[in-house]
């Protein structure tokens, strides 16, 4: 492939978006070569996950003109990633909707155009090779994209997302998620929302907003969403979108298995413990998986149940369903495009959740979910100004009188430290001595910080239990945090 | 947002050691904090925190049934609360080896709200009450310990004496149960 041709065609497509004015552009859009160059120079993007979707995202972002990319993933390439034959997961319910709207159609148009461009360029990362088995996914993905897309620099991080310091994440302008676990999404969401600060009028401070673009696929279904903390709903605001995984009753597994999945879960959850007392099952250990598989086969033979295979075992235990390359391509294209739109303002961003369903025919829909204004993760909380001399006991009393709270019997927690717990008695006893200390001291003399309180509120004449986020500001304390205090929690 | 990103990038280059933000509590920890602050246990149940007051995600619950077959016994359960709580239920195991139709010898517990019937509106209090009821009303219809369930169903008198033998420390069939009273 002649590199120069690819380069010209690549920038030509981007130039159409970035160099010309348009009528669907965002309010801050300022077209021109400076915009294109600034995107290359100043924008730093983190891709979380280097699986099927993550690889696709890296490639699409690189081809969309971003030059400073990093990718984080803790997995190594397995043989099963090459021939991808995982199966099984209970199908998630999609919200039925008979209508689509204009912005939806426009988005699909753009996405399809982008997919076409990318396919024409013949960048095919998906053909992971046999010699890659055992290597970190992040490193191989970064290398492959850099080999094929001139000018892009991709730094791989082969580790768990929890292993990185928070300022690692703060360095990026946008975080793009290509993950398959809700735990990991929730973690990144909490990190990104954790940077968000509000001003005294409860408006998000723009320079603390860390946008996220989240993609997810499951077989023929997928979603792409834009999360701008403080402005659009965060992951926790809409946690109910992710139905909990169905868990079979243990006694059914033990007594009356009816399906191949029951036999596998029996071997995984009950038989494993019986035989390996104290040793935890590790789903990434092929020997463990093989053991569960062979036990599941025995169990299935005993009850005359067909269908236990090694790949089904992996699917049930690791909760994986087959990856469809084209679903990943479509979702990734939508995510890359949204990222470009957030950065450049070249078009209005997706507002705010796109679902794609290719199971029967093809159906897409954009839903504008609303923010939970009381969200403990992304919401502003209640601003409270305090004297540094206020004791914890007095503070708890103030919460009862505060017109926005009317919170009685409050328990207080700060950065993972439980300052006071009303119950159970054992915790009350352990925290009682804090009551007569000043809150300022208990919070390591931080001039302003978030605390969380829970208790009972008598607002609207009904007693309800309540968790609240409070933004405490101590009066008369210098606004600059002492560096020594940053290490807590 | 490119203008903002540009400004920030320039600032970062000039001042690479900005104030490090601090770890925030997860949504699961905050919800658990609320559950704990509202905990209201019957006299026969108590809770302890082996890792101290700041680790609420791992704790133990001790149940001393005040009626029924298991009167006089002391049974300890370990709770591991996952980060996605209450989206996902806690993992609960019985640390005390017990002769019980709904608890197997590895400590797995068959309680519907711990698996198939878990809902995010339920809480730690509900689970502890559920566990307590397993001792006052053991149930032969959802067996994890098949032998114990069959004896309970066919011969309650013998079940009662088996339970007495198990909690005072002794053999039931081939299985030795350590004393737990
Ligand atoms: Zn939120």
Tab-separated table of C-alpha atoms and ligand atoms in Angstrom, chain A residues 189 193 198 227 229-230 232-238 370-379, ligand 1:
chain	number	residue	atom	x	y	z
A	189	UNK	CA	-16.700	6.689	35.526
A	193	UNK	CA	-16.426	12.239	37.646
A	198	UNK	CA	-18.761	22.787	40.762
A	227	UNK	CA	-20.769	11.134	29.050
A	229	UNK	CA	-19.798	14.681	33.699
A	230	UNK	CA	-21.967	17.411	35.164
A	232	UNK	CA	-25.054	14.484	30.746
A	233	UNK	CA	-25.943	11.440	32.859
A	234	UNK	CA	-22.961	9.497	34.124
A	235	UNK	CA	-22.716	5.727	34.207
A	236	UNK	CA	-24.149	5.549	37.744
A	237	UNK	CA	-27.098	7.821	36.867
A	238	UNK	CA	-28.301	5.104	34.492
A	370	UNK	CA	-31.545	12.488	31.972
A	371	UNK	CA	-29.059	13.140	34.714
A	372	UNK	CA	-29.888	12.092	38.262
A	373	UNK	CA	-29.452	15.453	39.972
A	374	UNK	CA	-28.814	13.691	43.279
A	375	UNK	CA	-26.281	11.268	41.787
A	376	UNK	CA	-23.629	10.627	44.415
A	377	UNK	CA	-20.968	10.280	41.732
A	378	UNK	CA	-21.565	13.161	39.288
A	379	UNK	CA	-24.057	15.447	41.067
C	1	LIG	ZN1	-24.239	10.435	37.815
